[in-house]
Short mmCIF file of C-alpha atoms and ligand atoms in Angstrom, two decimals:
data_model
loop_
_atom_site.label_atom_id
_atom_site.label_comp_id
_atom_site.label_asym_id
_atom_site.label_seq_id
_atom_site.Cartn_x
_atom_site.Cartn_y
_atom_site.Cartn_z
CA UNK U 1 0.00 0.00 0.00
CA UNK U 2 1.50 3.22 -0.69
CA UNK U 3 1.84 6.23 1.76
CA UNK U 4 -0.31 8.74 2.91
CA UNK U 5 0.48 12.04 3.77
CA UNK U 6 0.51 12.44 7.88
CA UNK U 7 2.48 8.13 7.84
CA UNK U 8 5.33 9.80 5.53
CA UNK U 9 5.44 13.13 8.11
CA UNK U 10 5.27 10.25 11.00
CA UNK U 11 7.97 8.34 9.86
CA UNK U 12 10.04 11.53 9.17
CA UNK U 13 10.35 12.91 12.40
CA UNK U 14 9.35 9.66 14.22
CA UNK U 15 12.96 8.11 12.55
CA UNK U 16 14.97 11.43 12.84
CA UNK U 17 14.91 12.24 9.00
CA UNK U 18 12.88 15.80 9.51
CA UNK U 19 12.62 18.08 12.67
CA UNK U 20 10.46 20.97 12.94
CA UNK U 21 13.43 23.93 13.59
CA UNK U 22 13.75 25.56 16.21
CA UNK U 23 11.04 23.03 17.74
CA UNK U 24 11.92 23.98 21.57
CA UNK U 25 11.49 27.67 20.96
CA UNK U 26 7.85 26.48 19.81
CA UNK U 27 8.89 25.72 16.11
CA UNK U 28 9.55 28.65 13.36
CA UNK U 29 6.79 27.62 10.63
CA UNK U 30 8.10 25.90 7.67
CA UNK U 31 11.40 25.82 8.25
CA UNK U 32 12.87 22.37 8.91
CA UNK U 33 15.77 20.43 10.33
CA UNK U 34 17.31 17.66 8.80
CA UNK U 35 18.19 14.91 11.34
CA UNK U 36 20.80 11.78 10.99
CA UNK U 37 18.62 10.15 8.30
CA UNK U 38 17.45 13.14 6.61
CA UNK U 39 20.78 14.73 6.27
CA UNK U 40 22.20 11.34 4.51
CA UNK U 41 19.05 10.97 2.17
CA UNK U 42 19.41 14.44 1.07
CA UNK U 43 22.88 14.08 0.72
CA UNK U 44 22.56 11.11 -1.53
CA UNK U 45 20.03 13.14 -3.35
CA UNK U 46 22.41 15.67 -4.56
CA UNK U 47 25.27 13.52 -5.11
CA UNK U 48 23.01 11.59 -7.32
CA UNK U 49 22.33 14.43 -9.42
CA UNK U 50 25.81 15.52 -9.73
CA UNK U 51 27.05 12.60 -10.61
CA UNK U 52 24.86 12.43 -13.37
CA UNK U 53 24.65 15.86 -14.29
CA UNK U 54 28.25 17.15 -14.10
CA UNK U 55 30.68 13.80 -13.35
CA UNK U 56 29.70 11.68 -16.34
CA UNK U 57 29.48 14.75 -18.48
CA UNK U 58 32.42 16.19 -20.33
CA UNK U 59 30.06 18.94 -21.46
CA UNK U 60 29.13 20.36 -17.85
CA UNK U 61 31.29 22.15 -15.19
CA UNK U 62 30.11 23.17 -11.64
CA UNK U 63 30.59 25.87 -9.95
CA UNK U 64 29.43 26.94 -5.90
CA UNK U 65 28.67 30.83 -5.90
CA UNK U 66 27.69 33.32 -3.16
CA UNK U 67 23.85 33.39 -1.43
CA UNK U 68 24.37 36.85 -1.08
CA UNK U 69 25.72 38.84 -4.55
CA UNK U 70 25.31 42.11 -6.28
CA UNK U 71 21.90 43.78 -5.82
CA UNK U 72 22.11 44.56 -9.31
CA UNK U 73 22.06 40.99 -10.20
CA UNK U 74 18.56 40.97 -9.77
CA UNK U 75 17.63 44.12 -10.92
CA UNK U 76 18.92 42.90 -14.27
CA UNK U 77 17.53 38.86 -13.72
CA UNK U 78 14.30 40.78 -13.43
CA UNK U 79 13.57 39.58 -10.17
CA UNK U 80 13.42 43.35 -8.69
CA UNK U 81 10.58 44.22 -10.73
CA UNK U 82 8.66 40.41 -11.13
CA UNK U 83 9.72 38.39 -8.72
CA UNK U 84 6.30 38.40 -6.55
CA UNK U 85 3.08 36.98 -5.73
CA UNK U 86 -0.41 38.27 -5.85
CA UNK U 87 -1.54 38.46 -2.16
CA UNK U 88 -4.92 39.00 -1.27
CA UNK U 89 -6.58 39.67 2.53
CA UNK U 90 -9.92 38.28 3.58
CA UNK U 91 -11.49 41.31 5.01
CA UNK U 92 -13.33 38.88 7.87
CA UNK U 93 -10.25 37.04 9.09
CA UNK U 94 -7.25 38.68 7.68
CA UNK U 95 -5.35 35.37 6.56
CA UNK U 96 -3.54 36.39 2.85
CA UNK U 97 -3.86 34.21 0.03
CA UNK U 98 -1.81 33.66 -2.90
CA UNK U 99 -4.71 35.14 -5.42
CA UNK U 100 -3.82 32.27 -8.28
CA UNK U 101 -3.72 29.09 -5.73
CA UNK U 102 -7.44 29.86 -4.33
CA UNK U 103 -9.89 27.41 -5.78
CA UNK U 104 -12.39 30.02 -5.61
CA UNK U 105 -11.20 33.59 -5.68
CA UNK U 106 -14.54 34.91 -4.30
CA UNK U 107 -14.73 32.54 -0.73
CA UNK U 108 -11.85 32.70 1.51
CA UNK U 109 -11.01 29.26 2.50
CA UNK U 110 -9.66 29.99 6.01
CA UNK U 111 -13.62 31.42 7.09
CA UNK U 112 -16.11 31.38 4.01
CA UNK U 113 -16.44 34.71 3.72
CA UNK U 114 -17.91 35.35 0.20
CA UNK U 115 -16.46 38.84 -1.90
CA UNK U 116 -14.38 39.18 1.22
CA UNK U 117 -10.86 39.95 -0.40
CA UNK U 118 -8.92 42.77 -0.81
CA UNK U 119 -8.26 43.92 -4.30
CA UNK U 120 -4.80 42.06 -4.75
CA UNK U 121 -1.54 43.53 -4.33
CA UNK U 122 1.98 42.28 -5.51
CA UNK U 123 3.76 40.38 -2.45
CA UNK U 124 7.54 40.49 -2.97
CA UNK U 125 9.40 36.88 -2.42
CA UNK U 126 12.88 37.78 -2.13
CA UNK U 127 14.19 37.92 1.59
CA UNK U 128 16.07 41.62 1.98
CA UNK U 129 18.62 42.38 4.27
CA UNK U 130 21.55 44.68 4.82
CA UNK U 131 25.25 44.02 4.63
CA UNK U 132 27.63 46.02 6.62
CA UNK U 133 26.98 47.70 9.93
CA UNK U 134 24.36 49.99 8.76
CA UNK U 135 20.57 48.72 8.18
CA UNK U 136 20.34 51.86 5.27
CA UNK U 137 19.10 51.55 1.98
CA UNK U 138 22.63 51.33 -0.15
CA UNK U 139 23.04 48.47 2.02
CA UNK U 140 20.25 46.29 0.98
CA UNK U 141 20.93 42.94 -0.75
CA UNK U 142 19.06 40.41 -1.27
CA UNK U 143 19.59 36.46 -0.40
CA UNK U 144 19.06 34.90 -3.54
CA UNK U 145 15.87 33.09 -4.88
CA UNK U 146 17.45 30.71 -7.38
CA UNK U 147 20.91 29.76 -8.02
CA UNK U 148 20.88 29.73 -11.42
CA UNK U 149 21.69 33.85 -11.33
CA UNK U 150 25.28 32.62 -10.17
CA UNK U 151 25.75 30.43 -12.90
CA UNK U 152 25.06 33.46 -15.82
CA UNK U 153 27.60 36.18 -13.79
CA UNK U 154 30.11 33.55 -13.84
CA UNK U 155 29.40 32.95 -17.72
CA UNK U 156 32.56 34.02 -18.74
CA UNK U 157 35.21 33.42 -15.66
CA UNK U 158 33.82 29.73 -16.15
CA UNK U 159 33.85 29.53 -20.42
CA UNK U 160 37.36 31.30 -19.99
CA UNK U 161 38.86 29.32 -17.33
CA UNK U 162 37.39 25.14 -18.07
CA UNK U 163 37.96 26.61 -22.05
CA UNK U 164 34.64 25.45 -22.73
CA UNK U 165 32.90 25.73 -26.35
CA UNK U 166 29.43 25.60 -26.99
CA UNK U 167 26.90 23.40 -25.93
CA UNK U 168 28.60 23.34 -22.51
CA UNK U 169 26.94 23.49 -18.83
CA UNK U 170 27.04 24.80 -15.31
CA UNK U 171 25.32 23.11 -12.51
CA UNK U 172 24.91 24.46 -8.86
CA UNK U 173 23.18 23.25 -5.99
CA UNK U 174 22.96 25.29 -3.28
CA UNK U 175 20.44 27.25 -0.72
CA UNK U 176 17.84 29.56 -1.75
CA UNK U 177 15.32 31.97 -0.24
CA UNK U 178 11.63 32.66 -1.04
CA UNK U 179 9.73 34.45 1.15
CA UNK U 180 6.38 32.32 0.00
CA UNK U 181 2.69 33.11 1.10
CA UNK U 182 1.89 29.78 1.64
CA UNK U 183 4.77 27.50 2.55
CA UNK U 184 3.52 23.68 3.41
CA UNK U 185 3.18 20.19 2.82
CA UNK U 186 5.61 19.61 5.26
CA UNK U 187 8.76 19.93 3.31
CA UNK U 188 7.64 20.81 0.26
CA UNK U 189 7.32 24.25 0.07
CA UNK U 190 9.97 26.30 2.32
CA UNK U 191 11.08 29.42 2.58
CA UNK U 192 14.38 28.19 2.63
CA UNK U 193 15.09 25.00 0.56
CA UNK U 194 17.93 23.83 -1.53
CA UNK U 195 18.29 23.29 -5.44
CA UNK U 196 19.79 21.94 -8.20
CA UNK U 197 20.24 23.92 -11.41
CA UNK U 198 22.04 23.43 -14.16
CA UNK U 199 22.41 25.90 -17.19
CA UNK U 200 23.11 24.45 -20.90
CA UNK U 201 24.36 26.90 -22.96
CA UNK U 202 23.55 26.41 -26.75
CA UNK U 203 23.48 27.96 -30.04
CA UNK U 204 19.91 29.75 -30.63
CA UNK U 205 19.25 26.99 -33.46
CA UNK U 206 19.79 23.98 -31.42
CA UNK U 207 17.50 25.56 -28.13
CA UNK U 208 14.43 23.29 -29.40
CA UNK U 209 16.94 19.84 -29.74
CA UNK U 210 18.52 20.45 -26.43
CA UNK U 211 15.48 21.32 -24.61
CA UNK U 212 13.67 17.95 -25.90
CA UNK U 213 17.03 16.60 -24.52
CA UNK U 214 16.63 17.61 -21.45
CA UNK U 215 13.70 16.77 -20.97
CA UNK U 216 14.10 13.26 -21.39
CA UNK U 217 16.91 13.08 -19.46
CA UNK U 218 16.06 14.60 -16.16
CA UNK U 219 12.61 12.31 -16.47
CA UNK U 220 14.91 9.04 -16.95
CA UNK U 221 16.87 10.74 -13.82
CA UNK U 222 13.95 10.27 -11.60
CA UNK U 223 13.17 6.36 -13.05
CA UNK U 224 16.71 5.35 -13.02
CA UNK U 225 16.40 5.96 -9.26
CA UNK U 226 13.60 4.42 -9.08
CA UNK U 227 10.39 6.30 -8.71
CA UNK U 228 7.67 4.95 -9.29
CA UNK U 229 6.89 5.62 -13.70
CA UNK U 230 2.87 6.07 -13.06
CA UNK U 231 4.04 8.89 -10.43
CA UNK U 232 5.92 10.89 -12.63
CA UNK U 233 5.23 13.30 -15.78
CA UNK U 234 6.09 15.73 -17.85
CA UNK U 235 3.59 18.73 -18.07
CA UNK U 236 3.79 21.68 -20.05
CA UNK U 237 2.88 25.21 -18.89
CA UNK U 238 0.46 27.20 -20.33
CA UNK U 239 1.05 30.56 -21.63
CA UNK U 240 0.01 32.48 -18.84
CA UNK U 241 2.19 29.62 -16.43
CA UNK U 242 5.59 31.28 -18.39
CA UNK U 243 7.93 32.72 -15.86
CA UNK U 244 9.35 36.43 -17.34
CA UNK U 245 12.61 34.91 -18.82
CA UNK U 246 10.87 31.73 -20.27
CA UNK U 247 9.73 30.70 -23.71
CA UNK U 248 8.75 27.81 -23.00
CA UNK U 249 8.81 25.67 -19.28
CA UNK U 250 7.59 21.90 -18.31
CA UNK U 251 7.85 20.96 -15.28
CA UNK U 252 8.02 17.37 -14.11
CA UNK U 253 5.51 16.17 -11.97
CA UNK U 254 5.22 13.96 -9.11
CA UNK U 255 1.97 12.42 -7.95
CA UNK U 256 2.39 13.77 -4.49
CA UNK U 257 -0.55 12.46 -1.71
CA UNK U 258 -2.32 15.73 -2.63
CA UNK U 259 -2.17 15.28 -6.26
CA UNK U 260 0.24 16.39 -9.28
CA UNK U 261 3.00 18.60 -7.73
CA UNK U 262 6.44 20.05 -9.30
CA UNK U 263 9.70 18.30 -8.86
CA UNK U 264 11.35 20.25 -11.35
CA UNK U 265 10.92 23.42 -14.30
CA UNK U 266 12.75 22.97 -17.68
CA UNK U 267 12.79 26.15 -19.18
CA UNK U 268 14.13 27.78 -22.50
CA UNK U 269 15.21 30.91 -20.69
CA UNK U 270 16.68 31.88 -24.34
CA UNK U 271 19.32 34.68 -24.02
CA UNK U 272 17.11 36.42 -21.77
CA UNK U 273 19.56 36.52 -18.74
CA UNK U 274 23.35 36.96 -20.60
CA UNK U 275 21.60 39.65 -22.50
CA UNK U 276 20.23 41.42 -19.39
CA UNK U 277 23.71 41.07 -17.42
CA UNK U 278 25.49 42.33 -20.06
CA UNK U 279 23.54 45.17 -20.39
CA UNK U 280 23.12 45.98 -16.88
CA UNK U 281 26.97 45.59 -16.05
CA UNK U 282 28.11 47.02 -19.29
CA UNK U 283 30.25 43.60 -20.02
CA UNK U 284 30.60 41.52 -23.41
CA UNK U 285 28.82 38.26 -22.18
CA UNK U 286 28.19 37.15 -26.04
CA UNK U 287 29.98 34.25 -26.99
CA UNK U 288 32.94 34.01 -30.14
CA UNK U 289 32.76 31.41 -32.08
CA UNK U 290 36.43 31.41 -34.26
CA UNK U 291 34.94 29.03 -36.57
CA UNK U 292 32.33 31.36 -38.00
CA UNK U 293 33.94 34.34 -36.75
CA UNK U 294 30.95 35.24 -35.12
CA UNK U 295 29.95 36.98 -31.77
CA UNK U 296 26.37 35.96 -30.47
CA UNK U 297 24.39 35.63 -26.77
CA UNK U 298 24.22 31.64 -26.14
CA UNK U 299 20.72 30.28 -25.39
CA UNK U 300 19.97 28.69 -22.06
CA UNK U 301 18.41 25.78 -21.36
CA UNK U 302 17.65 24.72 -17.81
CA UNK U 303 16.54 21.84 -15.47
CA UNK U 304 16.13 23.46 -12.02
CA UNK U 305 15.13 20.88 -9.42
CA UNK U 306 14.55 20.97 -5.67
CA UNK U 307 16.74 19.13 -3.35
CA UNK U 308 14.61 19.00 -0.47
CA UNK U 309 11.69 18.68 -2.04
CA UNK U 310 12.75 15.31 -4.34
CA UNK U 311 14.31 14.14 -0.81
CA UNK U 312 10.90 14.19 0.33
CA UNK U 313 9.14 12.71 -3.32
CA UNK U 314 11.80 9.86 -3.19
CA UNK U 315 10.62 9.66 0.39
CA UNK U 316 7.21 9.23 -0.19
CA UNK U 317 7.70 6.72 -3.14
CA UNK U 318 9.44 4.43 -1.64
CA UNK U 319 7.34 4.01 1.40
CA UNK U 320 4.92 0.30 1.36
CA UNK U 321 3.39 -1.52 4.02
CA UNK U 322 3.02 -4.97 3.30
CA UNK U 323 1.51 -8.29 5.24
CA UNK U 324 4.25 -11.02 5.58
CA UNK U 325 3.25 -14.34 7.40
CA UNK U 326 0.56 -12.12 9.14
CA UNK U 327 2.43 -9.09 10.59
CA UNK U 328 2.25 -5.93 8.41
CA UNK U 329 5.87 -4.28 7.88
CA UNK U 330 6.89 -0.96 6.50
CA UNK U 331 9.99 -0.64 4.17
CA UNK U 332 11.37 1.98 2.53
CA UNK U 333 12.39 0.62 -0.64
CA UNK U 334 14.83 3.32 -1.36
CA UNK U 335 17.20 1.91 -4.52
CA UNK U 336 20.30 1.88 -2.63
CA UNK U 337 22.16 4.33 -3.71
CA UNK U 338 19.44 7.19 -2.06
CA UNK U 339 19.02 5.06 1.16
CA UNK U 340 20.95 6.59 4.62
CA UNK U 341 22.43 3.77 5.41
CA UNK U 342 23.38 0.95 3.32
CA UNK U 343 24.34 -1.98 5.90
CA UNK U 344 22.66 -2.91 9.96
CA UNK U 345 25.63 -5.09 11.66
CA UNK U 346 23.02 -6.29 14.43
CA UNK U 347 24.72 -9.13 16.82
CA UNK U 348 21.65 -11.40 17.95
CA UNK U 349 21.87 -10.79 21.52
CA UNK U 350 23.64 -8.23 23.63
CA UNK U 351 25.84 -10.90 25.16
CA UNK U 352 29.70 -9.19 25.20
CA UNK U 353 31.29 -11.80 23.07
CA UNK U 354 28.60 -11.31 20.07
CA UNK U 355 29.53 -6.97 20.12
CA UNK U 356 32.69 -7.37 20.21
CA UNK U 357 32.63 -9.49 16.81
CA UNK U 358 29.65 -7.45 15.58
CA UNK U 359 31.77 -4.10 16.73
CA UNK U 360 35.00 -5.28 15.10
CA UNK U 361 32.73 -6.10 11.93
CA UNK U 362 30.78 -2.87 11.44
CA UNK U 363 34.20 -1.04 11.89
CA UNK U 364 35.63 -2.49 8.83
CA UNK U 365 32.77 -1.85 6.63
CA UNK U 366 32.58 2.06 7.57
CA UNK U 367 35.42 2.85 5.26
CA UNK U 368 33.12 1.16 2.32
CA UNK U 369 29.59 2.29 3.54
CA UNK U 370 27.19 4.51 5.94
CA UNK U 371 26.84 1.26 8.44
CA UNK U 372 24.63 1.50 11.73
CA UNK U 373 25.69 -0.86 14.93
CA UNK U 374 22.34 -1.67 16.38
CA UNK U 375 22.45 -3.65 20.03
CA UNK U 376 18.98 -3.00 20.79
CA UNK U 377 15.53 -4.62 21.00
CA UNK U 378 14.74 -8.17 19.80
CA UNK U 379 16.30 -9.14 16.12
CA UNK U 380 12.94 -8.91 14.58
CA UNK U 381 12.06 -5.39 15.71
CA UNK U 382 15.91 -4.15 14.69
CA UNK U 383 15.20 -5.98 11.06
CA UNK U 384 11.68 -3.82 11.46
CA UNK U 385 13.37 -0.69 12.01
CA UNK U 386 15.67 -1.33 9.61
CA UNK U 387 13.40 -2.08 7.15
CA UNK U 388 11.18 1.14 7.87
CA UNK U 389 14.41 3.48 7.00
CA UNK U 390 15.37 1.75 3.82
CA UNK U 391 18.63 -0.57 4.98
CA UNK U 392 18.92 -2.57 2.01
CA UNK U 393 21.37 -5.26 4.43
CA UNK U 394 21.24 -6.34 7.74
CA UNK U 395 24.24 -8.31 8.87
CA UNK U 396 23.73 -10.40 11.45
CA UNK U 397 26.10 -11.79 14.13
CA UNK U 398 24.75 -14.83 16.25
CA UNK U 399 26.77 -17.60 18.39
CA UNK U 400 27.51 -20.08 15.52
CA UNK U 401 29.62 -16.99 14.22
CA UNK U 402 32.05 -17.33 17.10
CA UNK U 403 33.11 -20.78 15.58
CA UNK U 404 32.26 -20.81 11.89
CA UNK U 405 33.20 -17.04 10.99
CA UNK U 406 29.80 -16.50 9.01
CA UNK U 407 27.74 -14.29 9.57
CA UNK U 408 23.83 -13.81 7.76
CA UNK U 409 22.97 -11.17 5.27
CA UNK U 410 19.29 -10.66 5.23
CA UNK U 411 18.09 -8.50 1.78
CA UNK U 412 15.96 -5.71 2.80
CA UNK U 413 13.19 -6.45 -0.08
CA UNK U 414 13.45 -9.91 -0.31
CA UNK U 415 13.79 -10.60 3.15
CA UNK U 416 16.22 -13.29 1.97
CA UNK U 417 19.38 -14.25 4.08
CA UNK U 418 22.45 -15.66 2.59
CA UNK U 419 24.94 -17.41 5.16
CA UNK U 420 28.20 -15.68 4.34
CA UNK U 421 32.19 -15.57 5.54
CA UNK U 422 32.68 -13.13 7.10
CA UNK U 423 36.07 -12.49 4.66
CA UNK U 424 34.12 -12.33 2.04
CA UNK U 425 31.33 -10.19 2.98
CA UNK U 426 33.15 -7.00 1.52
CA UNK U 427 33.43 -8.51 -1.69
CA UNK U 428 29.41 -9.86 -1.63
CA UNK U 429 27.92 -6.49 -0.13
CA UNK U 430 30.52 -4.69 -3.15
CA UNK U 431 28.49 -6.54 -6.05
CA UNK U 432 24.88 -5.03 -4.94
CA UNK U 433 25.48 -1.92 -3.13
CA UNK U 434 26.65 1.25 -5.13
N1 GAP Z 1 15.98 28.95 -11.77
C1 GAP Z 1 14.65 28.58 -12.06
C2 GAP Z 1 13.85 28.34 -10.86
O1 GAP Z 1 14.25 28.65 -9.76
P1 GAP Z 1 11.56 27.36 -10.04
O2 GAP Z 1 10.58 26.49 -10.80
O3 GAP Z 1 11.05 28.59 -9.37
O4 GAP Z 1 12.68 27.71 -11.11
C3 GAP Z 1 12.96 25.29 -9.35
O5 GAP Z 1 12.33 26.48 -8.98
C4 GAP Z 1 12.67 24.20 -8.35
O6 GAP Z 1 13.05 24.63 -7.04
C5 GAP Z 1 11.19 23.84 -8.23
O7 GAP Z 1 10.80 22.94 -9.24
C6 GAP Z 1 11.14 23.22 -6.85
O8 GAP Z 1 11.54 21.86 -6.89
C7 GAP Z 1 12.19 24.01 -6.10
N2 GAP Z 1 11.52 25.04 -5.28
C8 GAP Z 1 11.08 26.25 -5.68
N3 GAP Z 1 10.49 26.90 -4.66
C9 GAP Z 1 10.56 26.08 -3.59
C10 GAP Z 1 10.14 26.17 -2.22
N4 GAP Z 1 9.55 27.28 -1.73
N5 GAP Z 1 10.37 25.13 -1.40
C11 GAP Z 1 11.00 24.00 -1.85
N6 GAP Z 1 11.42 23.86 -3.12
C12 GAP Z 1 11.22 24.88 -3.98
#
């Protein structure tokens, strides 16, 4: 059975993947914590996508830029003037709305009220604050909103210095700020939340080819990791959808528990952003080509995905409960590359002789793997736990080890256990973990 909403939130903060922040203090609203299992899911996340995206690529460079830059970076990006939300106030109970999320634009949702709104005004997203000891207003900057705005001010330090010709890339992942009406579902909707962008620069002939590209390829991302293919789509925005820079966005959707959601915008932002630097910073961003003798401002295509929130998608798709031999069981079936941690060394009892193997054991595999030394509770609730936060192997210790040397690996989805030595356990965990 797959996962509903308030299980996967459960199991989150139950297991120490997601913490309300600042939860003593009363909790600040939507901002999160990631906890032990949290921090290595997202972590596998994003090291996922950059393998993919910039290690197996000889076309695509990365490149880590500030949260805080110029203010004029997004004067020019547009953000300044665009970058903003209509906001609307019910007149009754003076909650805001986001004017284009409200099923009804006439009945507040919070009270009922009919034709109680405000006429709607433009909310600004982008967090301000001031650098420097003094709060004036040459002092304002912004924390950025997207990290793709790094990537196109670095368009030429990067082409210069990796001697890059066109189509070439820069990916980022990093933090970014929105101050959003109406963060929620959990972690899906921050106001501070990580993502992964990468920007493919192209000649304007070849946008349409590479953005078909890339469009296949980021969906295969998601499949190739194993989410689920009746979860996931491609949908294409409609005209009045089209972010300022774009001409032309899909995003790819995941079924979340509420219904279709975005994981991820591919846009064409064309040379809408090289073109807008250069003029605002009075800098040559086009692009020589020596073949054609030609100067020209690159096209951009990009996939911009959220971390955090495909943490919590992957999350949510992997979770099952299932009946075996009467007792139901929850597993994470996390391909195991994503999941936190890869191998359980659990000796069968607590008696000193069994830890000290099971001890010795686990230490050797840390070099290889994220390993967890569990001494705990009865074997079957440790496999359950185990289970419930994706361990694709349990390794289990129990007396006949202290004569034979073996040791039995138990497969997370199988629930199979092989009886193995334990010198050659490294080698059999290396041909089915990552
Ligand atoms: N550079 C283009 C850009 O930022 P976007 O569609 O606004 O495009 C890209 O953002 C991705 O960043 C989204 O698809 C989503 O996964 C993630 N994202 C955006 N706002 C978010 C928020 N408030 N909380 C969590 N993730 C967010």
């Amino acid at each position: 059975m797959p996962a509903d909403f308030d299980t996967i939130v459960n199991l989150a903060t139950k297991r120490g993947f997601v913490f309300q922040s600042s939860e003593i203090y009363g909790g600040l609203r939507s901002a999160y914590d990631y906890g032990p299992l949290g921090v290595e899911l997202l972590r596998n996340v994003k090291e996922q996508w950059w393998r993919s995206m910039v290690q197996l690529r000889e076309d695509v460079v990365g490149v880590d830029t500030a949260v805080i830059q110029s203010p004029l970076v997004w004067v020019a990006s547009g953000h300044v003037a665009s970058f903003s939300d209509p906001l609307v106030e019910c007149k009754v109970c003076h909650n805001r709305f986001r004017l284009d999320k409200l099923e009804d634009p006439n009945r507040c949702p919070e009270c009922g009220a009919e034709g109680s709104f405000t006429e709607p005004r433009a909310f600004e997203l982008m967090f301000k604050t001031h650098m420097g000891p003094v709060a004036s207003e040459e002092n304002l900057v912004y924390l950025r909103p997207e990290t793709a705005q790094g990537i196109f001010i670095n368009f030429e330090n990067v082409r210069r210095t990796a001697r890059k010709k066109l189509p070439f890339g820069i990916a980022q992942i990093g933090k970014s700020f929105r101050n959003e009406i109406t963060p929620g579902q959990f972690v899906f909707r921050t106001r501070e939340f990580e993502q992964m962008e990468m920007e493919y620069f192209c000649r304007p002939e070849e946008a349409d080819d590479w953005f078909r590209y890339w469009l296949e390829a980021r969906r295969d991302w998601y499949l190739e990791l194993g989410m689920t293919e009746e979860n996931l789509r491609l949908r294409p925005h409609a005209a009045d959808e089209l972010s300022h820079y774009s001409s032309g966005t899909y995003d790819v959707e995941y079924r979340f528990p509420w219904g279709w959601d975005e994981l991820e915008g591919i846009a064409n932002r064309t040379d809408f952003d090289l073109k807008a630097h250069a003029e605002m910073s009075g800098e040559d961003l086009r692009y020589f080509d020596p073949e054609r003798n030609e100067r020209f401002y690159p096209y951009v295509i990009e996939p911009a995905a959220g971390a955090t929130r495909t943490t919590f998608a992957f999350l949510i798709d992997a979770y099952e409960t299932e009946t075996v031999r009467g007792d139901t069981r929850a597993v994470l079936r996390l391909d195991p590359r994503l999941a936190p941690i890869k191998v359980a060394v659990l000796p069968l009892s607590k008696k000193d002789e069994l830890i000290a193997v099971s001890r010795e054991l686990a230490d050797s595999l840390r070099p290889h793997w994220m390993i967890e030394h569990d001494i705990t509770q009865s074997i079957g609730r440790r496999y359950r736990r185990q289970d419930e936060i994706g361990t694709p192997f349990c390794v289990t210790v129990d007396f006949d080890t202290l004569d034979d040397r073996q040791v039995t690996v138990r497969e997370r989805d199988s629930m199979a256990q092989d009886r193995i030595p334990i010198d050659r356990l490294i080698p059999y965990l290396e041909d089915r973990l990552p």
